[in-house]
Short mmCIF file of C-alpha atoms in Angstrom, two decimals:
data_model
loop_
_atom_site.label_atom_id
_atom_site.label_comp_id
_atom_site.label_asym_id
_atom_site.label_seq_id
_atom_site.Cartn_x
_atom_site.Cartn_y
_atom_site.Cartn_z
CA MET L 7 -4.52 -7.44 37.99
CA ILE L 8 -5.62 -10.74 36.70
CA TYR L 9 -3.43 -12.97 34.33
CA SER L 10 -5.52 -16.11 33.90
CA LEU L 11 -7.81 -17.97 34.74
CA LEU L 12 -6.53 -21.58 34.85
CA SER L 13 -8.44 -25.46 35.66
CA VAL L 14 -5.85 -25.91 38.13
CA LYS L 15 -7.20 -29.24 38.87
CA ARG L 16 -5.34 -31.01 41.36
CA ASN L 17 -2.79 -29.20 40.94
CA GLN L 18 -2.68 -26.56 43.32
CA GLU L 19 0.76 -27.26 44.47
CA GLU L 20 2.56 -27.05 40.89
CA LEU L 21 1.28 -24.08 39.92
CA ASN L 22 1.92 -22.40 43.61
CA ASP L 23 5.87 -23.87 42.80
CA LEU L 24 5.24 -21.39 40.01
CA LEU L 25 4.14 -18.58 41.29
CA ASN L 26 7.22 -18.46 43.70
CA GLN L 27 9.11 -18.30 40.78
CA LEU L 28 7.72 -15.72 38.74
CA LYS L 29 7.23 -12.19 38.90
CA GLY L 30 3.98 -9.52 38.07
CA ILE L 31 4.33 -6.73 36.05
CA SER L 32 6.21 -4.14 38.71
CA GLY L 33 7.46 -6.70 40.43
CA GLY L 34 4.52 -7.44 41.94
CA SER L 35 4.23 -11.49 43.75
CA LEU L 36 1.25 -13.77 42.01
CA SER L 37 -1.14 -15.57 44.00
CA SER L 38 -4.32 -17.08 43.36
CA VAL L 39 -7.56 -17.15 44.03
CA SER L 40 -9.75 -19.91 43.38
CA TYR L 41 -13.76 -21.15 43.23
CA ALA L 42 -15.51 -23.83 42.49
CA THR L 43 -12.39 -25.80 39.63
CA ILE L 44 -11.51 -22.18 37.95
CA THR L 45 -8.25 -20.62 39.42
CA ALA L 46 -7.99 -16.59 38.98
CA VAL L 47 -3.77 -15.98 38.91
CA VAL L 48 -2.85 -12.19 39.92
CA SER L 49 -1.31 -9.18 41.37
CA GLU L 50 -1.42 -6.61 43.11
CA ILE L 51 -1.10 -3.21 41.20
CA ASN L 52 -0.30 -0.33 43.50
CA GLY L 53 -2.65 2.19 43.87
CA ASN L 54 -4.78 0.32 40.56
CA HIS L 55 -2.32 2.14 38.76
CA LEU L 56 -1.06 0.48 35.53
CA ILE L 57 1.21 1.91 32.75
CA ALA L 58 -0.34 0.35 29.94
CA ASP L 59 3.38 0.82 27.63
CA GLN L 60 4.94 -1.95 24.89
CA SER L 61 7.13 -3.22 28.35
CA ASN L 62 3.96 -3.73 30.46
CA ALA L 63 2.12 -5.92 28.07
CA VAL L 64 5.05 -7.65 26.64
CA GLU L 65 5.72 -9.01 30.50
CA TYR L 66 2.51 -10.12 30.96
CA ALA L 67 2.14 -11.79 28.01
CA ARG L 68 5.05 -13.39 29.14
CA ILE L 69 4.28 -14.85 32.93
CA ILE L 70 0.67 -15.82 30.57
CA GLU L 71 3.18 -17.40 28.53
CA ALA L 72 4.78 -19.73 31.05
CA LEU L 73 2.15 -20.36 33.29
CA ALA L 74 0.22 -21.95 29.85
CA GLN L 75 3.41 -24.50 29.38
CA GLN L 76 2.16 -26.24 32.32
CA PHE L 77 -2.07 -25.85 32.79
CA THR L 78 -4.79 -24.99 30.39
CA LEU L 79 -6.21 -21.34 30.76
CA LEU L 80 -7.83 -18.79 29.47
CA PRO L 81 -5.46 -15.60 28.96
CA MET L 82 -7.80 -12.56 30.03
CA ARG L 83 -7.14 -9.08 28.17
CA PHE L 84 -4.16 -7.20 29.28
CA GLY L 85 -5.14 -4.31 32.29
CA SER L 86 -8.55 -6.84 33.48
CA MET L 87 -8.20 -5.71 37.49
CA MET L 88 -11.03 -5.87 39.88
CA GLU L 89 -10.46 -4.21 43.70
CA THR L 90 -10.41 -7.14 46.08
CA ASN L 91 -9.92 -11.02 45.44
CA ASP L 92 -13.75 -11.40 47.07
CA ALA L 93 -14.80 -9.19 43.64
CA ILE L 94 -12.96 -11.79 41.63
CA THR L 95 -14.34 -14.83 43.55
CA LYS L 96 -17.63 -13.19 42.80
CA MET L 97 -16.91 -12.89 39.20
CA MET L 98 -15.98 -16.55 39.28
CA GLU L 99 -18.63 -17.66 40.93
CA ARG L 100 -21.24 -15.57 38.42
CA ASN L 101 -19.57 -16.90 35.32
CA CYS L 102 -18.69 -20.13 36.98
CA LEU L 103 -21.02 -22.18 34.03
CA GLU L 104 -19.07 -20.53 30.82
CA ILE L 105 -15.49 -20.29 32.16
CA GLN L 106 -15.43 -24.02 32.74
CA GLN L 107 -17.30 -24.58 29.40
CA ASN L 108 -14.00 -22.62 27.43
CA LEU L 109 -12.38 -24.12 29.86
CA GLN L 110 -13.36 -27.81 28.11
CA LYS L 111 -12.71 -26.43 24.19
CA VAL L 112 -9.69 -25.53 25.08
CA ASP L 113 -7.93 -28.51 27.13
CA ASN L 114 -4.60 -29.61 26.04
CA LYS L 115 -4.70 -26.87 23.01
CA VAL L 116 -2.57 -24.35 21.88
CA GLU L 117 -2.86 -21.39 19.37
CA TYR L 118 -1.30 -21.46 16.11
CA GLY L 119 -0.81 -18.28 14.01
CA LEU L 120 -0.25 -18.15 10.46
CA LYS L 121 0.36 -15.23 8.31
CA ILE L 122 0.28 -15.72 4.38
CA PHE L 123 1.84 -13.05 2.40
CA CYS L 124 2.90 -11.92 -1.45
CA ASP L 125 3.68 -9.42 -3.65
CA SER L 126 0.35 -7.68 -4.78
CA GLY L 127 1.24 -6.77 -8.05
CA LYS L 128 2.38 -9.75 -9.09
CA LEU L 129 0.17 -11.86 -7.85
CA ARG L 130 -2.44 -9.75 -9.47
CA GLU L 131 -0.39 -9.43 -12.92
CA LYS L 132 -0.84 -14.19 -12.66
CA ILE L 133 -4.13 -13.98 -11.56
CA LYS L 134 -5.32 -11.89 -14.64
CA ALA L 135 -3.16 -13.82 -17.44
CA SER L 136 -4.67 -17.00 -16.00
CA TYR L 137 -8.12 -15.93 -16.24
CA GLU L 138 -7.13 -14.54 -19.71
CA LEU L 139 -5.88 -17.99 -20.92
CA ASN L 140 -8.18 -19.62 -19.28
CA THR L 141 -10.71 -18.15 -20.89
CA GLN L 142 -9.71 -17.03 -24.29
CA SER L 143 -10.85 -13.21 -23.05
CA SER L 144 -9.89 -10.13 -21.86
CA ILE L 145 -10.46 -9.54 -18.28
CA LYS L 146 -11.51 -5.64 -19.82
CA THR L 147 -14.35 -5.45 -21.46
CA THR L 148 -14.44 -3.68 -24.90
CA SER L 149 -16.41 -0.89 -25.46
CA GLN L 150 -19.00 -0.54 -28.09
CA ILE L 151 -19.42 3.29 -28.30
CA ILE L 152 -16.05 4.54 -30.02
CA ASN L 153 -14.14 7.73 -28.48
CA SER L 154 -16.40 7.86 -25.19
CA ILE L 155 -14.23 8.78 -22.44
CA TYR L 156 -17.20 7.52 -20.17
CA ARG L 157 -16.76 3.69 -21.14
CA ASP L 158 -13.57 3.47 -21.04
CA TYR L 159 -13.69 4.93 -17.37
CA VAL L 160 -16.09 2.10 -17.13
CA ASP L 161 -14.08 -0.92 -18.71
CA LYS L 162 -11.25 0.37 -16.50
CA LYS L 163 -13.33 0.56 -13.56
CA LEU L 164 -14.68 -3.10 -14.27
CA ALA L 165 -11.50 -4.61 -15.25
CA GLU L 166 -10.46 -3.72 -11.74
CA HIS L 167 -13.39 -5.17 -10.12
CA ARG L 168 -12.74 -8.22 -12.17
CA LEU L 169 -9.69 -8.64 -10.96
CA GLU L 170 -10.86 -8.00 -6.86
CA ASP L 171 -12.98 -10.80 -7.73
CA LEU L 172 -10.74 -12.88 -8.95
CA LEU L 173 -8.28 -12.06 -5.91
CA LEU L 174 -10.93 -12.88 -3.50
CA THR L 175 -11.84 -16.53 -5.41
CA PHE L 176 -8.07 -17.43 -5.38
CA VAL L 177 -7.71 -16.29 -1.28
CA ASP L 178 -10.90 -17.93 -0.49
CA SER L 179 -9.57 -21.38 -2.83
CA VAL L 180 -5.87 -21.27 -0.55
CA ILE L 181 -8.83 -21.33 2.94
CA ALA L 182 -10.67 -24.01 1.65
CA GLY L 183 -7.67 -25.84 1.22
CA ILE L 184 -5.86 -25.30 4.40
CA THR L 185 -9.45 -25.46 6.21
CA GLY L 186 -9.45 -28.85 4.26
CA SER L 187 -6.47 -30.24 5.60
CA LEU L 188 -6.73 -29.19 9.20
CA ASN L 189 -9.88 -31.31 9.55
CA ARG L 190 -7.68 -34.08 9.73
CA LEU L 191 -5.65 -32.34 12.64
CA LYS L 192 -9.45 -31.65 14.18
CA ALA L 193 -8.47 -27.83 14.28
CA ILE L 194 -10.65 -24.88 14.49
CA CYS L 195 -9.75 -22.26 12.02
CA LYS L 196 -10.04 -18.79 11.88
CA PHE L 197 -9.19 -16.52 9.18
CA ARG L 198 -9.30 -13.12 8.53
CA LYS L 199 -8.41 -12.47 4.39
CA MET L 200 -7.41 -9.39 3.06
CA ILE L 201 -5.84 -7.24 5.63
CA THR L 202 -3.74 -5.02 3.89
CA GLU L 203 -2.46 -5.37 -0.40
CA THR L 204 0.37 -7.60 1.07
CA THR L 205 -1.51 -9.45 3.77
CA ILE L 206 -3.24 -11.86 1.88
CA ILE L 207 -4.55 -14.26 5.26
CA ASP L 208 -4.14 -13.96 8.75
CA ALA L 209 -5.10 -16.99 10.35
CA VAL L 210 -5.22 -19.07 14.17
CA PHE L 211 -6.03 -22.61 14.31
CA LEU L 212 -6.82 -24.56 18.02
CA LEU L 213 -5.36 -27.40 17.77
CA ASP L 214 -3.57 -30.27 19.98
CA LYS L 215 0.72 -29.50 20.18
CA LYS L 216 1.06 -33.21 19.25
CA ASN L 217 -0.24 -32.29 15.98
CA GLU L 218 2.52 -29.61 15.83
CA ARG L 219 4.93 -31.68 13.97
CA SER L 220 2.28 -32.24 10.86
CA LEU L 221 1.26 -28.53 11.25
CA VAL L 222 4.11 -27.53 9.44
CA HIS L 223 4.09 -30.71 6.97
CA LEU L 224 1.50 -29.55 5.63
CA ILE L 225 2.03 -25.70 5.83
CA ASP L 226 4.70 -26.46 4.38
CA ASP L 227 3.45 -29.07 1.69
CA PHE L 228 0.90 -25.49 1.08
CA LYS L 229 3.93 -23.83 0.35
CA ASN L 230 4.76 -26.66 -2.98
CA GLN L 231 1.82 -25.81 -3.74
CA PHE L 232 1.11 -21.43 -4.54
CA ASN L 233 5.09 -20.71 -4.81
CA GLU L 234 3.95 -16.88 -5.54
CA LEU L 235 3.22 -16.50 -1.68
CA ASP L 236 4.92 -16.27 1.42
CA PHE L 237 4.38 -18.45 4.72
CA VAL L 238 4.83 -17.10 8.02
CA LEU L 239 3.81 -20.32 10.76
CA THR L 240 3.68 -19.48 14.55
CA GLY L 241 2.88 -20.55 18.15
CA PRO L 242 2.69 -22.52 20.28
CA TRP L 243 0.06 -19.90 22.07
CA PRO L 244 -1.74 -19.97 24.73
CA PRO L 245 -5.47 -19.88 22.81
CA TYR L 246 -5.50 -15.81 22.75
CA ASN L 247 -8.70 -16.13 20.15
CA PHE L 248 -10.42 -18.70 21.41
CA VAL L 249 -12.15 -17.34 24.31
CA GLU L 250 -15.40 -16.47 24.25
CA THR L 251 -16.74 -15.39 27.20
CA THR L 252 -18.36 -12.03 27.92
CA ILE L 253 -16.60 -11.35 32.13
CA LYS L 254 -20.23 -10.52 33.57
CA MET H 13 9.44 -12.85 21.64
CA ILE H 14 7.86 -13.62 18.26
CA GLU H 15 11.77 -15.01 17.03
CA ASP H 16 11.75 -17.58 19.30
CA LYS H 17 8.29 -18.38 17.81
CA ILE H 18 8.73 -19.08 14.82
CA LEU H 19 8.47 -22.30 13.18
CA TYR H 20 8.03 -21.72 9.53
CA ASN H 21 9.43 -18.68 7.61
CA THR H 22 9.61 -18.56 3.59
CA GLY H 23 10.02 -15.08 3.17
CA SER H 24 12.63 -13.30 4.94
CA LEU H 25 12.04 -12.19 8.53
CA ASP H 26 12.78 -8.22 7.70
CA GLU H 27 10.27 -8.50 5.00
CA PHE H 28 7.83 -10.44 7.83
CA SER H 29 8.83 -7.39 10.79
CA GLU H 30 7.86 -4.45 8.30
CA GLU H 31 4.73 -6.24 7.23
CA ILE H 32 3.89 -6.84 11.53
CA GLU H 33 5.11 -2.76 11.85
CA LYS H 34 1.70 -2.12 8.57
CA LEU H 35 -0.58 -3.94 10.75
CA THR H 36 -0.09 -2.71 14.33
CA ASN H 37 1.06 0.66 14.13
CA SER H 38 -1.66 2.04 12.83
CA GLU H 39 -0.55 6.29 14.49
CA ASP H 40 -1.44 7.15 10.63
CA SER H 41 -5.07 5.82 9.90
CA ARG H 42 -5.88 7.74 13.61
CA LEU H 43 -8.85 9.69 13.47
CA LYS H 44 -6.69 12.18 15.97
CA LEU H 45 -9.53 14.98 16.98
CA THR H 46 -8.38 17.99 19.77
CA PRO H 47 -10.19 21.11 19.89
CA LYS H 48 -7.23 23.34 18.24
CA ASN H 49 -7.68 20.49 14.62
CA ALA H 50 -11.85 20.20 14.96
CA ASP H 51 -12.22 21.32 11.25
CA SER H 52 -9.35 19.31 10.01
CA GLY H 53 -10.70 15.73 11.77
CA LEU H 54 -14.15 15.86 11.20
CA ALA H 55 -13.77 17.05 6.95
CA LYS H 56 -11.05 13.91 7.27
CA LEU H 57 -14.10 11.89 9.02
CA VAL H 58 -16.88 13.09 6.76
CA LEU H 59 -14.80 12.94 3.17
CA THR H 60 -13.99 9.12 4.60
CA LEU H 61 -17.69 8.32 5.18
CA VAL H 62 -18.12 10.40 1.80
CA GLU H 63 -15.26 7.84 -0.10
CA LEU H 64 -16.60 4.46 1.88
CA ILE H 65 -20.12 5.26 -0.11
CA ARG H 66 -18.92 6.28 -3.05
CA LYS H 67 -16.30 3.03 -3.38
CA LEU H 68 -19.71 1.46 -2.75
CA VAL H 69 -22.11 2.74 -5.09
CA GLU H 70 -19.18 2.31 -7.64
CA LYS H 71 -19.50 -1.23 -6.53
CA GLN H 72 -22.99 -2.31 -6.71
CA ALA H 73 -22.86 -0.27 -10.17
CA MET H 74 -19.78 -3.00 -11.36
CA ARG H 75 -21.72 -5.41 -10.58
CA ARG H 76 -24.93 -4.40 -12.64
CA VAL H 77 -22.73 -3.68 -15.42
CA ASP H 78 -20.37 -7.13 -15.13
CA GLY H 79 -24.62 -8.44 -14.61
CA GLY H 80 -25.26 -7.48 -18.04
CA SER H 81 -28.53 -5.76 -17.11
CA LEU H 82 -27.23 -1.88 -18.63
CA THR H 83 -28.33 -0.85 -22.18
CA ASP H 84 -24.96 1.18 -23.29
CA GLU H 85 -26.42 4.62 -23.21
CA GLU H 86 -27.12 3.98 -19.14
CA ILE H 87 -23.18 2.47 -19.71
CA GLU H 88 -22.72 5.34 -20.79
CA ARG H 89 -24.50 7.39 -18.31
CA LEU H 90 -23.11 5.65 -15.55
CA GLY H 91 -19.58 6.27 -17.01
CA GLU H 92 -20.29 9.94 -16.52
CA THR H 93 -21.36 10.07 -12.97
CA LEU H 94 -19.04 8.04 -11.40
CA MET H 95 -16.01 9.47 -13.32
CA ASN H 96 -17.69 13.19 -11.95
CA LEU H 97 -17.38 11.84 -8.31
CA GLU H 98 -14.19 11.15 -8.70
CA LEU H 99 -12.82 13.77 -9.99
CA LYS H 100 -14.85 16.12 -7.25
CA MET H 101 -13.16 13.53 -4.22
CA GLU H 102 -9.78 14.44 -5.81
CA GLU H 103 -11.04 18.41 -5.31
CA LEU H 104 -12.17 17.33 -2.03
CA LYS H 105 -9.36 15.83 -1.36
CA GLU H 106 -6.68 18.69 -2.22
CA HIS H 107 -9.21 21.00 -0.20
CA PHE H 108 -8.91 19.61 2.69
CA HIS H 109 -4.97 18.38 1.85
CA LEU H 110 -5.75 14.61 2.26
CA THR H 111 -4.47 11.42 0.39
CA ASP H 112 -6.15 8.81 0.50
CA ARG H 113 -3.59 6.96 3.52
CA ASP H 114 -5.91 9.53 5.54
CA LEU H 115 -8.88 8.43 3.66
CA ASN H 116 -8.84 4.80 5.65
CA ILE H 117 -9.19 4.33 9.45
CA ASN H 118 -8.04 1.79 11.21
CA LEU H 119 -10.81 -0.79 12.79
CA GLY H 120 -8.43 -1.96 15.13
CA PRO H 121 -9.46 -5.43 15.33
CA LEU H 122 -11.28 -5.19 12.23
CA GLY H 123 -8.55 -4.16 10.00
CA ASP H 124 -8.56 -1.11 8.14
CA LEU H 125 -11.91 0.35 7.55
CA MET H 126 -11.21 -0.14 3.60
#
């Protein structure tokens, strides 16, 4: 089983010491397999049988986390297995350039996660009120044909549609603000929006660990700007969302 | 592990846990097709696609209404069509004992379908 691909450079002894202190899934010993400047951290799984349950997944993440404290790495997906060390070496040989480029991209950087929540009903009401105040008009259109249930139905749907558009515009403005501020920290950002009714933004950032305090301050500033939203910032994490290698 | 990783949090931890649970626990929204429930599983799949298309049609129609390119008569006819489509969809959901939640399949890393 492969845990991660590392850039060890001249710290092979340091890696060996760390691997001796850690245990792999099911208590197996961890070892390293190297090709050029890349090293894979691996352990044996008896009979190629891995139980894909929560405790093993958490254990897997803990090992990657411990390695990430000292080395630049690319985390492998849980359950990445190859039959022999030789097969792992050949895989690294085939993908050497791509792996090295990815390692360079995440060198000395860590990932942070930001989730932004809201009370969906309250936020919609606030956006609607603000729109109606600014435009001095209702979000609903007025029916031209009196006593038409069909026209009323379209009006209702149109109001919902306009509110959705306003909500998306609001979310985009929050994202633009965060992206603009994070440019100062030279962060790479990825955003997903409107994940659920209440989770309006799910973002991940890749940046230098030394910028952690600046990031926290920046998010605090945003909280002051958007009091109706709740922010949860987590990290540092290994760069789970910034590995763009498809293993051949 | 997650508790040690929270750097900044303005909500309650319980609410945060609930949200994470919602994002990761997709049991209800999975399509569970087995030899015994093939009929209802297939109905859920088909109705999910029908509902997705219906919502896309509705969205496109609202864009046209909002754009102001339709006459009052066209809007009237559109309203009647969309309303009937919604009512028919409600009937089908009731017939197959499905709810709106059932028709929102979780697409894993892509999030919910609707």
